[in-house]
XYZ file of C-alpha atoms in Angstrom:
758
model
C -36.648 15.112 -2.468
C -36.778 17.445 0.480
C -39.538 16.755 2.833
C -41.588 19.280 4.734
C -43.369 16.592 6.915
C -40.326 16.456 9.176
C -41.349 19.786 10.644
C -44.634 18.545 12.267
C -42.651 16.239 14.515
C -40.492 19.062 15.941
C -41.169 22.165 18.137
C -38.741 25.089 18.172
C -38.090 26.112 21.760
C -35.507 28.972 21.105
C -33.985 30.531 17.962
C -31.826 33.599 17.243
C -30.966 35.050 13.885
C -27.347 34.896 13.558
C -26.656 31.808 15.667
C -29.586 29.651 15.692
C -29.810 27.875 19.172
C -32.324 25.101 18.296
C -33.488 22.442 20.688
C -36.081 19.869 19.651
C -37.953 17.031 21.251
C -39.965 14.094 20.030
C -43.580 13.653 20.984
C -43.911 9.831 20.801
C -41.444 8.570 23.334
C -44.008 6.119 24.646
C -44.785 4.608 21.289
C -41.160 4.231 20.715
C -40.640 2.182 23.804
C -43.582 -0.091 22.779
C -42.081 -1.136 19.565
C -38.452 -1.291 20.683
C -38.156 -4.991 21.152
C -39.798 -5.606 17.723
C -37.415 -3.113 16.078
C -34.369 -4.809 17.688
C -35.427 -8.203 16.525
C -36.248 -7.063 13.049
C -32.889 -5.270 12.725
C -31.104 -8.291 14.011
C -32.826 -10.625 11.631
C -32.014 -8.426 8.696
C -28.359 -8.436 9.812
C -28.111 -12.019 10.243
C -29.945 -12.766 6.983
C -27.698 -10.453 4.881
C -24.543 -11.936 6.465
C -25.827 -15.379 5.552
C -26.301 -14.468 2.051
C -22.947 -12.801 2.022
C -21.492 -16.326 3.161
C -23.042 -18.130 0.180
C -22.174 -15.264 -2.362
C -18.488 -15.225 -1.145
C -17.979 -19.126 -0.771
C -19.859 -20.041 -3.962
C -17.546 -22.309 -6.144
C -14.504 -21.180 -4.178
C -12.720 -24.174 -5.239
C -13.030 -23.033 -8.851
C -10.675 -22.388 -10.728
C -8.217 -24.894 -9.113
C -5.418 -22.927 -10.690
C -3.199 -19.946 -9.860
C -5.294 -16.658 -10.576
C -3.714 -13.282 -11.178
C -1.633 -12.000 -8.233
C -2.081 -15.209 -6.275
C 1.390 -15.899 -7.868
C 2.753 -13.300 -5.520
C 0.806 -13.609 -2.255
C 0.686 -17.321 -2.321
C 4.432 -17.360 -2.711
C 4.910 -14.956 0.113
C 3.025 -17.228 2.362
C 5.199 -20.020 1.394
C 8.278 -17.933 2.240
C 6.797 -17.320 5.803
C 6.322 -20.982 6.279
C 9.871 -21.737 5.228
C 11.137 -18.704 7.217
C 12.807 -17.427 3.949
C 13.400 -13.736 3.632
C 11.743 -11.932 0.818
C 11.046 -8.467 -0.288
C 7.755 -6.949 -1.076
C 6.369 -3.315 -1.278
C 3.479 -4.142 0.940
C 3.666 -4.249 4.756
C 3.543 -7.953 6.245
C 0.202 -8.328 8.058
C -1.867 -9.506 5.127
C 0.629 -11.995 3.949
C 1.342 -13.320 7.548
C -2.416 -13.981 7.728
C -2.212 -16.249 4.740
C 0.845 -17.916 6.197
C -1.016 -18.504 9.495
C -3.945 -19.961 7.689
C -1.644 -22.186 5.692
C 0.079 -23.301 8.946
C -3.334 -24.151 10.494
C -4.575 -26.282 7.470
C -1.308 -28.193 7.239
C 0.400 -26.402 4.195
C 4.096 -26.822 4.216
C 5.012 -23.994 1.972
C 6.368 -26.296 -0.754
C 4.806 -24.562 -3.728
C 6.252 -21.435 -5.382
C 3.131 -20.336 -7.064
C 5.368 -19.828 -10.246
C 2.800 -18.809 -12.824
C -0.796 -17.879 -13.526
C -2.630 -21.162 -14.487
C -0.514 -23.398 -12.327
C -2.408 -26.320 -11.025
C -3.119 -26.464 -7.394
C -4.232 -30.060 -7.400
C -1.186 -31.216 -9.175
C 1.069 -29.593 -6.553
C -1.253 -30.561 -3.606
C -1.664 -27.131 -2.398
C -4.740 -26.741 0.036
C -5.751 -23.658 -1.858
C -9.360 -23.792 -0.722
C -8.431 -23.358 2.802
C -6.128 -20.333 1.789
C -9.021 -18.817 -0.207
C -11.419 -19.219 2.676
C -9.555 -16.599 4.568
C -10.319 -13.639 2.138
C -13.882 -15.088 1.575
C -14.463 -15.079 5.332
C -13.227 -11.593 5.679
C -15.554 -10.439 2.828
C -18.645 -11.972 4.749
C -17.405 -9.970 7.781
C -17.185 -7.003 5.564
C -20.833 -7.447 4.650
C -21.745 -7.496 8.262
C -19.705 -4.280 8.998
C -21.457 -2.456 6.181
C -24.769 -3.083 7.956
C -23.252 -2.484 11.400
C -21.618 0.897 10.424
C -25.021 2.135 9.027
C -26.859 0.842 12.103
C -24.394 2.442 14.577
C -24.534 5.585 12.514
C -28.207 5.684 13.378
C -29.811 4.870 9.976
C -32.912 3.093 9.441
C -33.044 -0.652 8.766
C -34.018 -0.003 5.136
C -30.892 2.231 4.759
C -28.621 -0.426 6.288
C -30.091 -3.002 3.909
C -29.333 -0.911 0.896
C -25.703 -0.221 1.771
C -24.823 -3.666 2.808
C -26.673 -5.366 -0.157
C -24.967 -3.015 -2.579
C -21.580 -4.033 -1.203
C -22.920 -7.703 -1.180
C -23.794 -7.856 -4.873
C -20.772 -6.049 -6.245
C -18.904 -8.178 -8.739
C -15.491 -6.589 -8.298
C -15.635 -6.919 -4.554
C -16.741 -10.682 -4.860
C -14.086 -11.499 -7.397
C -11.133 -9.808 -5.555
C -12.235 -11.046 -2.051
C -12.377 -14.609 -2.684
C -8.768 -15.100 -4.059
C -5.386 -15.155 -2.176
C -5.031 -11.317 -2.437
C -4.624 -8.598 0.140
C -7.616 -6.500 -0.692
C -10.193 -8.402 1.372
C -8.160 -7.862 4.566
C -7.481 -4.318 3.570
C -11.119 -3.487 3.147
C -11.970 -5.400 6.326
C -9.622 -3.351 8.586
C -10.658 -0.188 6.737
C -14.332 -0.910 7.686
C -13.424 -2.042 11.112
C -11.628 1.321 11.701
C -14.705 3.239 10.519
C -16.942 1.152 12.757
C -14.854 1.384 15.921
C -14.266 5.115 15.372
C -18.100 5.615 15.067
C -18.604 3.533 18.348
C -15.898 5.734 19.962
C -17.657 8.888 18.654
C -20.982 7.942 19.878
C -19.625 7.902 23.564
C -18.489 11.378 23.366
C -20.948 12.209 26.042
C -19.288 9.678 28.260
C -15.730 10.515 28.114
C -12.975 8.484 29.820
C -15.328 5.599 30.648
C -14.209 2.152 30.142
C -16.018 1.531 26.942
C -14.960 5.096 25.712
C -11.314 4.067 26.174
C -12.001 0.497 24.717
C -13.254 1.922 21.511
C -10.678 4.785 21.275
C -7.887 2.040 21.491
C -9.858 -0.407 19.144
C -10.044 2.386 16.503
C -6.206 3.245 16.731
C -5.379 -0.524 16.502
C -7.674 -1.177 13.562
C -6.240 1.902 11.830
C -2.771 0.384 12.301
C -3.842 -3.018 10.995
C -5.097 -1.429 7.807
C -1.799 0.189 7.306
C -0.008 -3.011 8.102
C -1.820 -4.760 5.225
C -0.942 -2.180 2.482
C 0.672 1.199 2.378
C -2.613 2.600 1.057
C -3.902 2.210 4.558
C -2.282 5.538 4.983
C -5.499 6.845 3.507
C -7.443 5.350 6.244
C -5.134 6.949 8.705
C -5.636 10.391 6.993
C -9.321 10.174 6.990
C -9.720 9.158 10.716
C -7.000 11.919 11.376
C -9.057 14.521 9.815
C -12.228 13.363 11.746
C -10.384 13.293 15.044
C -8.920 16.714 14.332
C -12.459 18.272 13.618
C -13.785 16.484 16.812
C -10.859 17.879 19.070
C -11.381 21.314 17.511
C -14.982 21.358 18.258
C -14.156 20.158 21.939
C -11.999 23.379 22.239
C -15.170 25.480 21.507
C -16.087 27.214 24.800
C -19.725 26.457 24.387
C -18.950 22.839 25.049
C -18.018 23.976 28.622
C -14.632 22.296 28.852
C -11.926 23.649 30.986
C -8.517 23.906 29.401
C -7.420 21.000 31.847
C -10.319 18.811 30.633
C -9.552 19.707 27.066
C -5.975 18.714 27.621
C -7.060 15.318 28.887
C -9.068 14.689 25.644
C -6.188 15.763 23.508
C -3.739 13.375 25.247
C -6.230 10.634 25.249
C -6.497 11.067 21.445
C -2.759 11.163 21.147
C -2.651 7.766 22.951
C -5.297 6.325 20.922
C -4.641 7.672 17.456
C -0.920 7.944 17.501
C 0.863 5.905 20.101
C -1.436 2.805 19.822
C -1.162 2.652 16.035
C 2.539 3.203 15.925
C 3.061 0.234 18.505
C 0.719 -1.993 16.560
C 2.432 -1.261 13.298
C 5.824 -1.814 14.813
C 4.815 -5.086 16.274
C 3.997 -6.651 13.047
C 7.379 -5.863 11.662
C 8.952 -7.179 14.613
C 7.170 -10.510 14.048
C 8.161 -10.237 10.365
C 11.796 -10.018 11.157
C 11.457 -12.778 13.712
C 10.051 -15.211 11.327
C 12.043 -14.333 8.258
C 15.530 -15.207 9.615
C 16.778 -17.200 6.668
C 18.571 -15.910 3.674
C 16.310 -15.737 0.573
C 15.379 -13.987 -2.573
C 14.979 -10.663 -0.913
C 18.479 -10.409 0.217
C 19.489 -8.459 -2.974
C 17.152 -5.648 -2.179
C 18.728 -5.019 1.228
C 22.128 -3.566 2.347
C 24.942 -6.064 3.093
C 24.602 -5.247 6.886
C 21.009 -6.365 6.820
C 21.856 -9.452 4.733
C 24.404 -10.373 7.327
C 21.598 -10.749 10.015
C 20.100 -13.562 8.049
C 21.235 -17.190 8.599
C 23.029 -18.865 5.741
C 23.485 -15.412 4.200
C 26.121 -15.379 1.321
C 27.199 -12.065 2.788
C 28.386 -13.494 6.196
C 29.979 -16.573 4.373
C 31.726 -14.629 1.551
C 32.734 -11.311 3.217
C 36.396 -10.766 3.826
C 38.585 -7.751 4.234
C 40.217 -6.286 1.254
C 43.836 -5.631 1.404
C 46.238 -3.557 -0.711
C 47.330 -5.403 -3.761
C 44.199 -7.591 -3.764
C 42.801 -8.155 -7.202
C 38.983 -7.565 -6.971
C 35.698 -7.428 -8.966
C 33.573 -4.338 -8.557
C 29.784 -4.836 -8.899
C 27.081 -2.121 -9.331
C 24.072 -3.420 -7.321
C 21.581 -0.997 -8.825
C 22.101 -2.296 -12.460
C 23.820 -5.613 -11.732
C 26.932 -4.911 -13.793
C 30.661 -5.390 -13.235
C 33.467 -2.895 -13.846
C 35.165 -4.115 -17.105
C 37.885 -2.892 -19.506
C 39.231 -4.377 -22.632
C 41.396 -3.327 -25.526
C 38.782 -1.720 -27.697
C 38.787 1.970 -27.925
C 36.164 4.903 -27.820
C 35.693 6.539 -31.233
C 37.735 9.680 -31.899
C 34.601 11.313 -33.348
C 31.090 10.355 -32.594
C 28.038 10.307 -34.941
C 26.792 13.618 -33.638
C 30.158 15.248 -34.405
C 31.377 15.357 -30.767
C 35.131 14.566 -30.311
C 36.002 11.599 -28.314
C 39.148 10.662 -26.481
C 39.910 7.470 -28.360
C 40.973 5.888 -25.110
C 40.511 2.326 -23.899
C 36.910 1.555 -23.125
C 35.762 1.112 -19.528
C 32.234 -0.371 -19.452
C 29.830 -2.471 -17.398
C 29.237 -6.220 -18.049
C 26.721 -8.531 -16.595
C 29.033 -11.610 -16.757
C 32.564 -10.960 -15.287
C 35.848 -12.529 -16.754
C 39.355 -11.935 -16.307
C 38.968 -8.295 -17.713
C 36.977 -7.475 -14.864
C 39.663 -7.731 -12.171
C 41.102 -4.495 -10.682
C 44.315 -4.342 -8.457
C 43.820 -2.090 -5.345
C 47.134 -0.078 -5.116
C 48.106 2.330 -2.236
C 49.261 5.798 -2.741
C 51.472 5.326 0.157
C 54.555 3.320 0.756
C 52.992 0.144 1.814
C 54.586 -3.312 1.435
C 52.673 -6.245 -0.158
C 53.860 -8.433 2.655
C 52.065 -6.584 5.421
C 48.659 -7.455 4.075
C 47.315 -3.897 5.072
C 43.402 -3.513 4.944
C 41.898 -0.676 2.981
C 40.009 1.778 5.199
C 37.219 4.379 4.716
C 38.823 7.486 3.433
C 41.843 5.978 1.969
C 43.149 7.278 -1.437
C 43.891 4.459 -3.923
C 44.602 3.711 -7.555
C 42.892 0.900 -9.416
C 45.031 -1.034 -11.990
C 43.348 -3.087 -14.713
C 44.993 -6.342 -14.190
C 44.786 -7.641 -17.890
C 46.019 -4.606 -19.581
C 48.286 -3.086 -16.719
C 46.659 0.336 -16.849
C 45.340 2.699 -14.253
C 41.623 3.545 -14.073
C 41.089 7.245 -14.782
C 38.319 9.881 -15.362
C 39.101 13.094 -17.114
C 37.509 16.214 -18.470
C 36.096 14.618 -21.673
C 32.352 14.039 -21.960
C 31.158 10.559 -21.660
C 29.880 9.026 -24.950
C 26.165 8.929 -24.035
C 25.856 11.265 -21.023
C 27.655 14.441 -22.390
C 27.147 16.099 -18.821
C 29.250 13.422 -17.111
C 32.869 12.591 -17.373
C 34.390 9.695 -19.399
C 36.123 6.746 -17.598
C 39.109 5.222 -19.398
C 42.729 3.814 -18.471
C 46.117 5.132 -18.943
C 49.650 3.753 -18.720
C 50.940 3.406 -15.046
C 53.354 6.303 -15.326
C 50.883 8.762 -16.846
C 48.405 11.517 -15.331
C 48.872 10.397 -11.727
C 46.528 12.868 -10.270
C 43.619 11.822 -12.371
C 44.026 8.259 -11.366
C 43.563 8.910 -7.705
C 40.192 7.763 -6.000
C 38.966 8.154 -2.515
C 37.208 5.353 -0.639
C 33.796 6.403 0.831
C 32.198 3.399 2.692
C 28.627 3.176 3.369
C 27.937 2.695 7.182
C 31.491 3.232 7.997
C 30.516 4.103 11.612
C 29.986 0.291 12.022
C 33.296 -0.651 10.794
C 35.686 1.299 8.577
C 37.487 -1.637 6.834
C 36.485 -2.262 3.132
C 35.086 -5.757 2.802
C 33.735 -7.760 -0.112
C 29.978 -8.092 -0.139
C 29.454 -6.411 3.094
C 30.579 -2.823 2.561
C 29.319 -0.698 -0.353
C 31.763 1.974 -1.549
C 31.772 5.083 -3.520
C 34.775 5.600 -5.713
C 35.370 9.431 -5.834
C 37.975 10.767 -8.293
C 40.099 13.450 -6.489
C 40.845 15.549 -9.504
C 37.385 15.532 -11.158
C 35.312 15.529 -7.780
C 32.977 12.939 -9.434
C 31.623 9.503 -8.306
C 31.948 6.432 -10.579
C 28.381 5.727 -11.704
C 26.374 3.846 -14.424
C 22.659 3.733 -15.444
C 20.879 0.661 -16.861
C 19.402 2.649 -19.921
C 22.888 3.859 -21.068
C 24.188 1.176 -23.281
C 26.881 1.791 -26.026
C 26.246 1.213 -29.688
C 26.676 -2.087 -30.966
C 29.146 -1.046 -33.793
C 31.904 0.009 -31.409
C 30.539 -0.570 -27.708
C 29.049 -3.998 -28.167
C 25.844 -2.928 -26.307
C 27.794 -2.885 -23.045
C 26.811 -0.380 -20.280
C 28.358 3.102 -20.189
C 30.614 4.004 -17.144
C 30.889 7.654 -16.292
C 31.677 10.138 -13.615
C 28.807 11.802 -11.932
C 29.138 15.249 -10.280
C 26.195 15.198 -7.964
C 27.065 11.866 -6.440
C 27.085 12.807 -2.752
C 23.421 11.873 -1.784
C 22.844 9.492 -4.768
C 22.628 5.923 -3.636
C 23.084 4.705 -7.207
C 26.655 5.631 -7.056
C 27.574 2.839 -4.587
C 29.506 -0.159 -5.843
C 30.271 -3.358 -4.127
C 33.571 -5.551 -4.169
C 32.448 -9.214 -4.770
C 35.537 -11.277 -4.669
C 39.261 -11.441 -4.241
C 41.024 -13.249 -6.767
C 42.749 -16.484 -5.608
C 41.014 -16.262 -2.223
C 38.350 -18.759 -0.933
C 36.278 -16.528 1.336
C 34.030 -19.295 2.315
C 36.470 -21.605 3.428
C 38.450 -18.971 5.395
C 35.183 -17.913 7.171
C 34.267 -21.457 8.074
C 37.530 -22.100 9.509
C 37.453 -18.960 11.770
C 36.086 -20.454 15.002
C 36.774 -17.444 17.082
C 36.087 -14.792 14.570
C 34.722 -11.480 15.900
C 31.081 -11.273 14.711
C 29.772 -8.053 13.248
C 27.722 -5.796 15.405
C 24.086 -7.062 15.034
C 21.703 -4.708 13.170
C 19.157 -3.272 15.503
C 15.527 -3.668 14.864
C 15.163 0.069 14.350
C 17.777 0.144 11.548
C 16.340 -2.906 9.824
C 12.814 -1.300 10.166
C 13.951 2.030 8.805
C 15.809 0.504 5.858
C 12.833 -1.818 4.876
C 10.468 1.280 4.966
C 12.910 3.350 2.820
C 13.428 0.382 0.380
C 9.641 -0.063 0.193
C 8.930 3.562 -0.476
C 11.598 3.840 -3.136
C 10.520 0.539 -4.746
C 6.872 1.473 -4.733
C 7.470 4.821 -6.578
C 9.381 2.829 -9.205
C 6.517 0.516 -10.070
C 5.714 2.096 -13.381
C 6.652 -0.613 -15.740
C 4.111 -1.123 -18.828
C 1.167 -3.496 -18.193
C -1.671 -4.186 -20.493
C -4.325 -3.542 -17.635
C -2.847 -0.385 -16.120
C -5.359 2.418 -15.828
C -5.731 5.930 -14.381
C -7.998 6.766 -11.492
C -10.282 8.961 -13.573
C -11.574 5.846 -15.420
C -12.416 3.809 -12.210
C -15.793 5.128 -11.177
C -17.334 4.810 -14.566
C -15.872 1.344 -15.068
C -14.145 2.046 -18.296
C -12.016 -1.116 -18.182
C -11.622 -4.260 -15.998
C -8.722 -6.673 -15.595
C -8.468 -10.191 -16.960
C -7.491 -12.442 -14.110
C -7.636 -15.862 -15.591
C -9.014 -17.773 -18.801
C -9.315 -21.283 -19.961
C -8.950 -21.551 -23.780
C -10.541 -24.976 -23.912
C -13.716 -24.321 -21.738
C -13.931 -20.691 -22.724
C -14.144 -19.780 -19.070
C -12.656 -16.556 -17.680
C -12.424 -14.302 -14.559
C -12.675 -10.693 -15.584
C -12.556 -8.342 -12.623
C -15.041 -5.613 -13.060
C -17.320 -3.825 -10.769
C -21.056 -3.755 -10.773
C -21.496 -0.994 -13.224
C -24.903 0.110 -11.912
C -23.648 0.282 -8.347
C -20.296 2.108 -9.061
C -21.967 4.722 -11.254
C -24.737 5.142 -8.547
C -22.117 5.777 -5.976
C -20.593 8.315 -8.346
C -23.825 10.074 -8.470
C -24.146 9.958 -4.663
C -20.669 11.610 -4.318
C -21.596 14.348 -6.770
C -25.104 14.921 -5.061
C -23.537 15.137 -1.579
C -21.131 17.698 -2.853
C -24.006 19.696 -4.555
C -25.998 19.635 -1.245
C -22.997 21.018 0.600
C -22.480 23.808 -1.797
C -26.117 24.728 -1.604
C -25.910 24.570 2.304
C -22.879 26.808 2.258
C -24.545 29.371 0.048
C -27.595 29.335 2.108
C -25.512 30.020 5.349
C -24.149 33.124 3.601
C -27.904 34.253 3.393
C -28.438 33.494 7.279
C -30.647 30.426 6.481
C -30.448 26.786 5.827
C -31.264 24.602 2.779
C -32.249 21.826 5.252
C -34.233 23.449 7.992
C -34.364 20.493 10.446
C -31.288 20.594 12.640
C -31.235 16.819 13.311
C -31.550 15.904 9.682
C -28.877 18.478 8.890
C -26.423 17.446 11.404
C -26.944 13.862 10.517
C -26.232 14.518 6.835
C -23.258 16.664 7.215
C -21.654 14.505 10.193
C -22.354 11.032 9.068
C -22.673 11.265 5.301
C -19.768 13.755 5.436
C -17.781 11.157 7.310
C -18.498 8.532 4.528
C -17.775 11.134 1.790
C -14.413 11.867 3.564
C -13.433 8.050 3.505
C -14.224 7.917 -0.142
C -12.250 11.094 -1.038
C -9.194 9.783 1.004
C -9.197 6.432 -0.545
C -9.617 7.740 -4.129
C -8.252 11.274 -4.825
C -4.664 10.572 -3.699
C -4.276 8.206 -6.492
C -4.311 11.096 -8.927
C -1.002 12.404 -7.765
C 0.827 8.912 -7.804
C 3.354 8.147 -10.384
C 3.296 4.322 -9.860
C 1.405 1.872 -11.982
C -2.274 1.774 -10.761
C -5.007 -0.848 -11.487
C -8.782 -1.030 -11.117
C -8.739 -2.908 -7.763
C -7.169 0.163 -6.164
C -10.629 1.572 -6.182
C -12.079 -1.088 -4.142
C -11.852 0.591 -0.608
C -13.328 3.703 -2.136
C -16.207 1.811 -3.773
C -17.025 0.325 -0.283
C -17.171 3.805 1.087
C -19.450 4.830 -1.767
C -22.055 2.338 -0.839
C -22.016 3.738 2.713
C -22.733 7.209 1.160
C -25.442 5.681 -1.131
C -27.340 4.308 1.941
C -27.018 7.670 3.726
C -28.411 9.747 0.927
C -30.968 7.223 0.377
C -32.314 7.946 3.888
C -31.916 11.704 3.479
C -34.032 11.757 0.262
C -36.439 8.983 0.676
C -37.166 8.403 4.326
C -38.822 10.910 6.711
C -36.815 11.273 10.086
C -33.685 9.690 11.550
C -33.265 6.785 13.929
C -31.567 6.950 17.345
C -29.060 9.745 17.479
C -25.601 8.757 16.766
C -24.573 9.438 20.321
C -27.618 8.008 21.769
C -28.886 11.332 23.319
C -28.081 14.112 20.931
C -26.847 17.386 22.318
C -26.537 20.908 20.883
C -23.677 23.158 21.776
C -25.947 25.322 23.793
C -27.248 22.495 25.973
C -24.028 20.644 26.460
C -23.063 22.611 29.500
C -26.269 21.712 31.503
C -26.297 18.207 29.923
C -29.939 18.781 28.616
C -30.556 15.974 25.976
C -33.025 16.101 23.182
C -34.176 13.015 21.276
C -34.938 12.691 17.668
C -37.830 11.494 15.486
C -38.170 8.047 14.456
C -37.435 7.361 10.820
C -40.608 6.310 8.999
C -39.954 4.610 5.595
C -43.006 5.046 3.230
C -44.159 2.723 0.595
C -42.117 4.938 -1.840
C -39.158 4.330 0.163
C -39.486 0.508 -0.011
C -40.275 0.835 -3.758
C -37.197 2.866 -4.318
C -34.982 0.560 -2.327
C -36.409 -2.350 -4.092
C -35.637 -0.928 -7.443
C -32.055 0.063 -6.543
C -31.273 -3.486 -5.082
C -33.058 -5.187 -7.943
C -30.916 -3.484 -10.572
C -27.783 -4.155 -8.481
C -28.585 -7.876 -8.193
C -29.514 -8.143 -11.806
C -26.266 -6.719 -12.978
C -24.481 -8.925 -10.432
C -26.160 -12.153 -11.698
C -25.716 -11.089 -15.366
C -21.829 -10.707 -14.742
C -21.664 -13.635 -12.439
C -19.939 -15.919 -15.147
C -16.970 -13.664 -15.407
C -16.839 -12.992 -11.655
C -16.833 -16.679 -10.535
C -15.139 -18.053 -13.749
C -17.871 -20.462 -14.600
C -19.650 -21.448 -16.785
C -17.945 -20.869 -20.007
C -19.494 -18.379 -22.444
C -20.099 -18.519 -26.171
C -18.802 -15.650 -28.259
C -22.350 -14.127 -28.215
C -22.754 -14.583 -24.446
C -19.233 -12.913 -23.863
C -20.074 -10.032 -26.184
C -23.348 -9.463 -24.499
C -21.451 -9.007 -21.066
C -19.263 -6.337 -22.597
C -21.527 -3.597 -20.978
C -18.957 -0.968 -22.266
C -17.162 -1.172 -25.524
C -13.859 -0.580 -23.705
C -14.221 -3.950 -21.779
C -11.721 -6.435 -23.361
C -13.254 -9.842 -22.458
C -11.762 -12.837 -23.825
C -13.636 -14.972 -26.401
C -15.975 -12.001 -27.214
């Protein structure tokens, strides 16, 4: 409802038709001073009370279940890797997992458990899981406090602060997710901390370059980087703050602010420091720590380049890597699909089922288990003696002879069996078709050593005559009738920038590389890989791997279904006790949040149309500014943390909506005050300024928010419904107690929810 009662508290001093210069003052300054201490104590009491309740809600039965739940299998395992200093690979940045490792270290966990499967017993394996879960639960308590603090610092009434923080507090999805060994609690914590510190910085815009101004600026930049250091979706937080800061700096450029170009330049550079340099340094710092801790070879080795692997202690790469010489018999491995180059006496068909003509030549295929048919002799095209043991270099032109059948590897202008656009690979007798058997060696990272090595140096084998690179793809398996289900090998034309056309020599027949390397006491070490190269490689691998996460999963969902809570995720179940954890949000709160988003958009559209008619849908300046600046900021946070998922191709799940859900609750509180409470509390910057008064620094103050009985009744109704739904769904949030079939069916608030035992 729009209120006319606001107007009686304000006096218009000056207005114009096209650009309204409006300055207002509040008549009851003395009365406000008289109740100041009472208000402060009341606000503080509410803040503390809600935080304490948040503690009990987050820590309630945190010891149950005493089993591995959902993605605890991943993040608990990663914490163990840190404690053992074992290198691993994950698509998320390191901070959140290092926090679990630090907690494990503090509570005496040795990292002995591998968190192998959902349902694994913590008690049986002596894992201090309660201490590990206490970290995300504690952060969730902080999140509750931050929700209140954000609303308070944004100038909202105590009642609006209570609405937002309690909506967050009694959200089933946030509670379920933020009490397990998962990253989302720390992600939301740093996101809210970023919003809080940015608001504190923005409030000091009338005290630029003061110590507190700089402190909150740097804190906002650091918090932003911490969000990104937990999960890559922290980029959404970076984007939202980036937009807000850009709008702020654009407004400062307005001549009505009275800033000279020199002063504006100082503001611009300060924000570059706070919102660019500080976040970059913080983000890099956590990766530096990540590399410093994980210095032992581990399961993540295979995701990284041989040069990266060589920097790890006890790495097979450094122990097994030796130079390849002419006339060595080697195996060639394709790291993308994990197959070895192989040939045998079986032939390609002369005619395929689709009528296409084949060569009938000897098959060249990819196998997962190498044998004697997987060895190839590296032969020179120049007159080089076997006795000289000449190494093979980048750019050399070679022939590869199949050792068992004594034939040269060849590719020719015949379509490959399954990939008709690519060229077939086969072998031919030694004296035949010489030009088509020539291959050029193209080493990866040849600038740091141009000698071909086993394990260490990946290679592209480029056929000279056909101008194609040897390639294979995991989905290209030959028919069982004649190809035995083995992987097709072919020549790819667009190989130059394709990383999947790299192969790797794995061993030299008859040579014990490990023994040779251990005996070399004065061996010249490889040039160590710099931090920047390791950082860049890991970022590229992470981005590539992240975009490839699209495997089928029973609980995948699309973003369009999240706000309406179409379906949850089954995290854990016990068939005997009929207990389960089903991650689903508070359906009332999420749908109310969606209504708030739509209502705010509607108000913006109405105000925009009104401006075209030289008027305002919301006549009171302070109310209008508060709505569009503060509620608009909350809407921006929601949009940035939700809408980008629509263009993502990777697998997505309901828990990806949790940061946006938290932002929705901030917006709910803001719109609650706008619709139900007269006035606004302390202006967001302490002493509100209009553009026309900024030059002379003439402040105006605002009217005090005055909740009515209707305001309290509406707030009570909203929070009662939120709490009722929370309590009703609590058994599937906490995993206890077990439910009968009838009770489980009752909790299917939507038909699409697939609860167990229902």
